[in-house]
Coordinates of C-alpha atoms and ligand atoms in Angstrom, one line a residue:
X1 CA 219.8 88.7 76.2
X2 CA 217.8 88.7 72.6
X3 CA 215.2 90.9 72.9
X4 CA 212.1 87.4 72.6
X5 CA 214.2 86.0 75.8
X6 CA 210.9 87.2 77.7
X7 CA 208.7 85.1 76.0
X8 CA 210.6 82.1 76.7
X9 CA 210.5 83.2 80.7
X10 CA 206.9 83.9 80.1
X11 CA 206.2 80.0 78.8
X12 CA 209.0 78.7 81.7
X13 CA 206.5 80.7 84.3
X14 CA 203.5 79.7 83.0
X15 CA 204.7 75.9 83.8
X16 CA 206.3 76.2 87.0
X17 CA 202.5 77.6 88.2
X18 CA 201.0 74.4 86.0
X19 CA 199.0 77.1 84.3
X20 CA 200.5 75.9 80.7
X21 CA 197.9 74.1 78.5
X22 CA 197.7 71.3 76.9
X23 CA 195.0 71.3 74.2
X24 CA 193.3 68.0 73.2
X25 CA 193.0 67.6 69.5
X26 CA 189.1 66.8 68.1
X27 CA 189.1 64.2 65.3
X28 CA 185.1 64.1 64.8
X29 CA 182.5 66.3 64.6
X30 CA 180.9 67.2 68.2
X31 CA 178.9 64.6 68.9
X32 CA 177.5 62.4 72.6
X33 CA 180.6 60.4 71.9
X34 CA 183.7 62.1 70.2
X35 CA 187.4 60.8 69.1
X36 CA 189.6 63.2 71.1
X37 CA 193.8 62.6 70.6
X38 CA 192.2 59.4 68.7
X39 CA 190.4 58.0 71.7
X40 CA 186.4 57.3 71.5
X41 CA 184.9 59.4 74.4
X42 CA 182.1 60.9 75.9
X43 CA 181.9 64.2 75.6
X44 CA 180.9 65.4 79.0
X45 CA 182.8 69.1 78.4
X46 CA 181.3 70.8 74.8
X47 CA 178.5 73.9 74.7
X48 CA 176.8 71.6 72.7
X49 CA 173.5 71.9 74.5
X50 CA 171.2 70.3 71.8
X51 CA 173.2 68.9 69.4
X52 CA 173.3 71.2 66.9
X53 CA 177.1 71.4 66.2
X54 CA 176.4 67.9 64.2
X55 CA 172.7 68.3 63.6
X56 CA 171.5 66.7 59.8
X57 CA 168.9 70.2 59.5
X58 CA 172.2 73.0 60.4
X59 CA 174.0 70.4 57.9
X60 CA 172.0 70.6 54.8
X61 CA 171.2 74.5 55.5
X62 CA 175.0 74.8 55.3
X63 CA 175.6 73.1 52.1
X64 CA 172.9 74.9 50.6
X65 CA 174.2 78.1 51.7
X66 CA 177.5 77.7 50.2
X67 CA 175.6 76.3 46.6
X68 CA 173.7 80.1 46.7
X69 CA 175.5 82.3 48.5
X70 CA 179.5 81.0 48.4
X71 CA 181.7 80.5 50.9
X72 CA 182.5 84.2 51.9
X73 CA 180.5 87.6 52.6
X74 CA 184.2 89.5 51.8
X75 CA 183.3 92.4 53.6
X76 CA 181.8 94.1 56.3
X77 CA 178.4 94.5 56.7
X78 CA 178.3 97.7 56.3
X79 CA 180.2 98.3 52.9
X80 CA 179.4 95.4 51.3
X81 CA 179.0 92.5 53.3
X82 CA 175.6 92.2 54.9
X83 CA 173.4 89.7 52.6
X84 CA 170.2 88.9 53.1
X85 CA 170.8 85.7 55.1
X86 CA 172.4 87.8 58.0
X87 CA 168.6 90.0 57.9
X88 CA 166.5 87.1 57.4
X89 CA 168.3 85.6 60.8
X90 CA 168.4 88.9 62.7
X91 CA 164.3 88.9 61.8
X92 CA 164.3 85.3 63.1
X93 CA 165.8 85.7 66.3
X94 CA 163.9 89.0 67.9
X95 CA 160.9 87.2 67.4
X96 CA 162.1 84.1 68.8
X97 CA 163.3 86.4 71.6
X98 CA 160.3 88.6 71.8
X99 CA 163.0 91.4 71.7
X100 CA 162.1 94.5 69.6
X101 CA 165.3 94.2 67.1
X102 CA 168.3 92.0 66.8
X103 CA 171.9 92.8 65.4
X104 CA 174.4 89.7 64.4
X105 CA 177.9 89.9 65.1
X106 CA 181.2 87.6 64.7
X107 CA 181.0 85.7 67.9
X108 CA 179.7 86.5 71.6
X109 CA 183.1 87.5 73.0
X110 CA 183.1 90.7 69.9
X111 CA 179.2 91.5 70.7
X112 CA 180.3 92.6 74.1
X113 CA 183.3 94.3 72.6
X114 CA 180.8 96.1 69.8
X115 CA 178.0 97.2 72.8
X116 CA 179.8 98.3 75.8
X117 CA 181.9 101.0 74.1
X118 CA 179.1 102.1 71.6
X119 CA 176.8 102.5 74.5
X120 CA 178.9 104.2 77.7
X121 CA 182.2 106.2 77.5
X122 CA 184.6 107.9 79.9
X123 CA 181.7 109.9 81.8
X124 CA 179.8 106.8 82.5
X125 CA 179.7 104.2 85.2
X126 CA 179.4 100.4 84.4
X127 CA 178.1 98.2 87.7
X128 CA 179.7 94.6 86.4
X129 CA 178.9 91.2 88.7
X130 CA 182.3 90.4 89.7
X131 CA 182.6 86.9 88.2
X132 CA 181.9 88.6 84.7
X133 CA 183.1 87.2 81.9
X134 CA 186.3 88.4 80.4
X135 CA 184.4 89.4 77.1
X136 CA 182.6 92.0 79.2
X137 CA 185.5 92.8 81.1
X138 CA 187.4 94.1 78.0
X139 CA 184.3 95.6 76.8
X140 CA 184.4 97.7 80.1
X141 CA 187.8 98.3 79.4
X142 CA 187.4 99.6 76.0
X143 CA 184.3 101.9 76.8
X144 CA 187.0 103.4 79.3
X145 CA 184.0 103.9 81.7
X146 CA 184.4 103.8 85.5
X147 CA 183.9 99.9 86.3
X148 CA 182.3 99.3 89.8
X149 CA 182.2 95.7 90.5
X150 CA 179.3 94.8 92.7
X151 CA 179.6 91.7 95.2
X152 CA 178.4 88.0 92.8
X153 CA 174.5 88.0 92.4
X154 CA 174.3 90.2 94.9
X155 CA 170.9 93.1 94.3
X156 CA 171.7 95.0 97.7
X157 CA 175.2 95.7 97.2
X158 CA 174.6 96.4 93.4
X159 CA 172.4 98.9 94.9
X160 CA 174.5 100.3 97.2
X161 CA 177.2 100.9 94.4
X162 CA 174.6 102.6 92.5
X163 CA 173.8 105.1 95.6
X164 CA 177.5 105.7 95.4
X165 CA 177.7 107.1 91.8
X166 CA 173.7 108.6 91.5
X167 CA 175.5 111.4 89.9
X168 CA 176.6 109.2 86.5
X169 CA 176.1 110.7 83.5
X170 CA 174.7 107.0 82.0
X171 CA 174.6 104.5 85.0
X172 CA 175.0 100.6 82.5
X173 CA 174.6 97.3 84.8
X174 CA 176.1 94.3 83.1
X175 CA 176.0 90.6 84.3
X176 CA 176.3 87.4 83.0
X177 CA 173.2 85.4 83.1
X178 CA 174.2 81.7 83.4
X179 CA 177.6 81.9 85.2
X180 CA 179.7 79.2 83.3
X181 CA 181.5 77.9 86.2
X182 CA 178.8 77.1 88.7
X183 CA 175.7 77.3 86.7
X184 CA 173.8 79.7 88.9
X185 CA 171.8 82.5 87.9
X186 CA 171.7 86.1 87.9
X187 CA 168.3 86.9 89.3
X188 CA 167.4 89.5 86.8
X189 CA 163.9 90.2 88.0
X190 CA 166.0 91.8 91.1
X191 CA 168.5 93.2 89.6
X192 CA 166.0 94.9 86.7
X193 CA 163.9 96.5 89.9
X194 CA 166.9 98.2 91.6
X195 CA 168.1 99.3 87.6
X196 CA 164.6 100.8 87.2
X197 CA 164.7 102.4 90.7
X198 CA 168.2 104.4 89.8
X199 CA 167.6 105.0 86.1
X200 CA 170.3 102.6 84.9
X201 CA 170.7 100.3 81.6
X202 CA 170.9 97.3 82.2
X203 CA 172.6 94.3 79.6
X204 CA 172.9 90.7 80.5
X205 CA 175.0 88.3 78.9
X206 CA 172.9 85.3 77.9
X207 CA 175.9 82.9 76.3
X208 CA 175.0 79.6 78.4
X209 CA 170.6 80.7 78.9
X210 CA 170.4 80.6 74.9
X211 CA 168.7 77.2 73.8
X212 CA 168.4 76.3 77.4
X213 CA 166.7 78.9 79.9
X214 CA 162.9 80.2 79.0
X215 CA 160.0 78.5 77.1
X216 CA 161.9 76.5 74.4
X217 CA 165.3 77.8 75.2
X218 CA 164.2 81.5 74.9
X219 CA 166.9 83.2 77.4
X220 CA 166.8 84.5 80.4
X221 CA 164.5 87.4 79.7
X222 CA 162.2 84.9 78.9
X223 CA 162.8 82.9 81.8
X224 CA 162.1 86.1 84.4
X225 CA 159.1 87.2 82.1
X226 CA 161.5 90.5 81.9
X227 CA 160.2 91.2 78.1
X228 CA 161.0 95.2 77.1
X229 CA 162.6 95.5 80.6
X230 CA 165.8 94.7 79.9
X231 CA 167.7 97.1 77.5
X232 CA 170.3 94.6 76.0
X233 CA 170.3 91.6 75.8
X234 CA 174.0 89.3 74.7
X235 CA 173.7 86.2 72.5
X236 CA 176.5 83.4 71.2
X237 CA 175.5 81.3 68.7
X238 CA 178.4 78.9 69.1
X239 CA 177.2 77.3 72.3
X240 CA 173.7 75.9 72.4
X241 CA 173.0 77.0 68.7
X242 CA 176.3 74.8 67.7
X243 CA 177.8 76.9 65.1
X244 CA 179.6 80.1 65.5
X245 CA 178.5 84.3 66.0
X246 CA 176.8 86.4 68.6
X247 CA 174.1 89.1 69.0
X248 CA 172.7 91.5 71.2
X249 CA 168.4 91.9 71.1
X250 CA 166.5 94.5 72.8
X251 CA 165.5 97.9 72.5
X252 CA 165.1 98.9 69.1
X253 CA 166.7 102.3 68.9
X254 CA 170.2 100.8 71.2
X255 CA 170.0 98.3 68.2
X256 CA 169.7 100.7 65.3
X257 CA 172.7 102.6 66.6
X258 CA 174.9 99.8 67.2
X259 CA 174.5 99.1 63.7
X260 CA 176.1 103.1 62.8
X261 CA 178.3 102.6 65.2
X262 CA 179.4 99.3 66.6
X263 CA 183.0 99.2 65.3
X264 CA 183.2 95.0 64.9
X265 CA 180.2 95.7 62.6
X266 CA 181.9 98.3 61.0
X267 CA 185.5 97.6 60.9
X268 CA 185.9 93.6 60.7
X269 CA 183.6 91.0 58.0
X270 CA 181.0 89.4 58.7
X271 CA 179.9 85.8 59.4
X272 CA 179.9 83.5 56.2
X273 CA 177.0 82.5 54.3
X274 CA 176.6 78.1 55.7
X275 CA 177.2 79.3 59.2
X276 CA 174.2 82.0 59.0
X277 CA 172.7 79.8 57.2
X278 CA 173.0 77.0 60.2
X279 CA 172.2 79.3 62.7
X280 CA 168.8 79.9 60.5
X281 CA 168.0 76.2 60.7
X282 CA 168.7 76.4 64.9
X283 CA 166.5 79.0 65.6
X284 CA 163.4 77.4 63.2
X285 CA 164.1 74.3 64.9
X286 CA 163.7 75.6 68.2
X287 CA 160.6 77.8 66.8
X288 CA 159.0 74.8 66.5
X289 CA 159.7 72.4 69.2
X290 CA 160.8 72.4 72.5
X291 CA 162.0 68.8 72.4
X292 CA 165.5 69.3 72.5
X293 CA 165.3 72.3 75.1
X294 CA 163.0 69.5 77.6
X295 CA 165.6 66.4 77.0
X296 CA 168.4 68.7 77.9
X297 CA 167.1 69.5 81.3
X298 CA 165.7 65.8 81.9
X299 CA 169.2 64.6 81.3
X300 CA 170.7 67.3 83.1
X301 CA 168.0 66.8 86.5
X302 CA 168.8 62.9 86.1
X303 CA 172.9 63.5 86.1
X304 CA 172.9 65.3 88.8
X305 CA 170.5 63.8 91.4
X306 CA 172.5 60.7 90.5
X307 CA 175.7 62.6 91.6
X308 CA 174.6 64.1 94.5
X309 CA 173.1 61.0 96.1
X310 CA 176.9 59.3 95.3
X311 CA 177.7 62.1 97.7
X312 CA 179.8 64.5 94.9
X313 CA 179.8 68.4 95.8
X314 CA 177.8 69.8 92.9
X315 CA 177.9 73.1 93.9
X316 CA 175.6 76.1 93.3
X317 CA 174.4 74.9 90.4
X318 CA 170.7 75.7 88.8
X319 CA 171.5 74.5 85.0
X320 CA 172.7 71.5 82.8
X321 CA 176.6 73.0 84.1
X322 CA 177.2 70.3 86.8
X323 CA 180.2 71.2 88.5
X324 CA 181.9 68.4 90.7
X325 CA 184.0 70.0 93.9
X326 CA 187.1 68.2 94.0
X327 CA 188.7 71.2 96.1
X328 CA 192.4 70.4 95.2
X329 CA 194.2 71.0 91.6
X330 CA 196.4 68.1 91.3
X331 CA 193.9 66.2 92.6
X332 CA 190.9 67.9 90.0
X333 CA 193.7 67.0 87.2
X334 CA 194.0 63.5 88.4
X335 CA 190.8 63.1 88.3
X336 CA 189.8 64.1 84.7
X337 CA 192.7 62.2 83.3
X338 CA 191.3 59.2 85.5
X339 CA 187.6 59.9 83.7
X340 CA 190.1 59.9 80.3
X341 CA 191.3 56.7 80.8
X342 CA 188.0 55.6 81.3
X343 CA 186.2 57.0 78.3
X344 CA 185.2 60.1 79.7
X345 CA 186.2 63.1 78.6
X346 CA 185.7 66.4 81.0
X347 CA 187.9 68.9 81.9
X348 CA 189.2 70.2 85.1
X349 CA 188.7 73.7 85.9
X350 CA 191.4 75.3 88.2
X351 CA 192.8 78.5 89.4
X352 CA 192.7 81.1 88.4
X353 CA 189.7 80.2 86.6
X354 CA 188.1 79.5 89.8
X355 CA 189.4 80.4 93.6
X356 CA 191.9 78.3 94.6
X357 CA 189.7 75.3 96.9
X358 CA 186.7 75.5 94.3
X359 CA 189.1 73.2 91.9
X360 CA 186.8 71.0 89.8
X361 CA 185.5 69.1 87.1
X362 CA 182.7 70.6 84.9
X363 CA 180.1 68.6 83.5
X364 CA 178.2 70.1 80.6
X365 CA 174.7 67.9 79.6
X366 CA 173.5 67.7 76.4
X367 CA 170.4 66.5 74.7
X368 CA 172.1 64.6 72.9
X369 CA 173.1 62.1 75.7
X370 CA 171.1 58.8 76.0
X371 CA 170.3 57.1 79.6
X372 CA 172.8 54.6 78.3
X373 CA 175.6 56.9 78.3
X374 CA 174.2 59.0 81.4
X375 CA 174.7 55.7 83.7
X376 CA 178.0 55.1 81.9
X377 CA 179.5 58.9 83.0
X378 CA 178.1 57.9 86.6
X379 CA 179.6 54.4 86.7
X380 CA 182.7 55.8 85.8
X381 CA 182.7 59.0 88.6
X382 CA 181.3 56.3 91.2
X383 CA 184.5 54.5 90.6
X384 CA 186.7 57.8 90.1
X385 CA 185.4 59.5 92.7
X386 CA 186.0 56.4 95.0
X387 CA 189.3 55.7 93.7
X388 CA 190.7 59.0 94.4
X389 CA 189.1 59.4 97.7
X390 CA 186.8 62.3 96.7
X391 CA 183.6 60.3 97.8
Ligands
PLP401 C1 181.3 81.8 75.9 C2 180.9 83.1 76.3 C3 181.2 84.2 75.5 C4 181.9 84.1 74.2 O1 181.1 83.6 73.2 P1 181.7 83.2 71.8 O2 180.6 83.2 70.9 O3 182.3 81.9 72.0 O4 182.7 84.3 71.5 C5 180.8 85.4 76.0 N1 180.2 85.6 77.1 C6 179.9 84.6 78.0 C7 179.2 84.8 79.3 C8 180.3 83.3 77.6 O5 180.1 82.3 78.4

């Protein structure tokens, strides 16, 4: 036995469970239609809420970046490598958010990685939905906090856990706000009153509300009128802001000492000049309009009453994240290589991303999508979905 044998096992396991994946290869920018493994698609699976990942605006801010500032900050932010792009967007985004400050990171997974530990430690208790994502999860982990995982979306047994462990030394609540997988929503407005009864933080994670939930795409704090009421708040700006980087915004002293003692803003570089620069362009775009934001939900409300009257399981859902209940994985996997085939590309989603029975297909909507392409993708699950015996 050589002492990598494991690995090998590892990779053998991993595709006796058909857990072993496949990536698809990308071979244009992210646009409505794509060329994945050199195939022209619909792209019915990207974050790409309004287009930005291609938009001409993010484009030329980009290039125009890389003409002034370079290519590279070559450093962390707080030696060297904060320029005064990363400020001016930081600026940009509280007041788009309302929020009191703002502080960038490298992506949305390392923001919850740089909050959680800064902000709780081994004498605290963090209450954490328990469909979390795994960027808060580790974040939990790392704080090395006592995790209590309250029941999904669920205000009375969050506050139930909360009786339990009164005695905390910092009590933190943490939940996503658009769960990726079913699209629902964490009803913050009930979870900030039972926070404010028991004295606790609270920090939601707003990857899939940004550019889509609120007035113009503002978040979810925005969407529950929750302004100053919740603590922290968790960006990405590599889903509907197309390029790549997170934040947290909220309370302006949590935010000053993230930025002492945050160790991704301390320890690793910052984002590079064209991507800040792009993310710049998103947010004045959305400052200005809320075009994109009202097409996204028009094709997303047109998709799915369409679905749902062909008699598809759509789930839960209360955003443009459509999922379609197939309820089987071979069957879920035959099913998005049958959309393939057909010029449709969306991915099936199976355990143990969701429970086993849940298998499915998850639609992402786009403002980017015309009606043309809209009645396409429903032609094509009409004739899937029949095909395979799902409706
Ligand atoms: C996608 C996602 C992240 C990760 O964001 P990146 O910017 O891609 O690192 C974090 N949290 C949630 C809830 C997400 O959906």
């Amino acid at each position: 036995m050589g002492k990598l044998d494991f690995v090998e096992e590892l990779l053998q396991d991993l595709k006796a469970q058909n857990l072993y994946n496949t990536i698809r290869t990308i071979g244009s920018p992210m646009d409505a239609w794509i060329i994945v493994d050199g195939k022209r698609v619909l792209n019915m699976c990207a974050n790409n809420y309004l287009g930005f990942a291609n938009h001409p605006k993010l484009k030329e801010a980009a290039k125009k970046a890389i003409d002034e500032y370079g290519v590279g900050p070559t450093a962390v932010r707080s030696i060297a490598g904060t320029m005064d792009l990363h400020l001016e967007l930081e600026e940009k985004l509280a007041k788009f958010k309302k929020a009191e400050a703002v502080v960038s990171f490298q992506s949305g997974f390392v923001s919850n990685q740089a909050v959680i530990p800064t902000i709780t430690g081994p004498e605290d208790v963090i209450f954490s939905d328990e469909l979390n994502h795994a960027s808060i999860i580790d974040g939990c982990r790392l704080s090395k906090a006592k995790v209590v995982r309250y029941a999904h979306n669920d205000p009375a047994d969050l506050e139930a856990r909360l009786k339990e462990h009164a005695g905390a030394r910092r009590k933190l609540i943490i939940t996503d706000g658009v769960f990726s997988m079913d699209g629902d929503i964490a009803p913050m407005d009930e979870i900030v009153k039972v926070a404010e009864k028991y004295d606790a933080l609270t920090m939601v994670d707003d990857a899939h509300g940004e550019g889509v939930l609120g007035e113009g795409g503002r978040g979810i704090v925005d969407h529950f009128g929750l302004h100053g009421r919740v603590d922290i708040e968790i960006g990405t700006l590599s889903k509907a802001f197309g390029v790549v980087g997170g934040y947290a915004a909220g309370n302006a002293k949590i935010i000053e000492y993230l930025r002492q003692r945050a160790r991704p803003f301390l320890f690793s570089s910052a984002v590079t000049p064209p991507d800040v620069a792009a993310c710049i362009a998103a947010v004045d775009i959305l400052q200005e309009s809320d075009e994109l934001v009202k097409k996204l939900w028009s094709n997303a409300d047109y998709f799915k009453s369409k679905m749902k009257e062909l008699g598809f399981n759509t789930g839960q859902t209360q955003t443009p994240i459509t999922p379609i209940i197939i309820g089987d994985a071979a069957k879920a996997v035959a099913f998005s290589k049958a959309l393939f085939d057909n010029g449709i590309f969306a991915m099936s989603i199976t355990y143990p991303t969701v429970p086993r029975g849940t298998e499915r297909i998850r639609v992402m909507n786009s403002a980017i999508q015309s009606k043309e392409d809209l009645d396409f993708a429903i032609g094509v699950f009409e004739k899937v979905g029949k095909e395979l015996g799902v409706i």
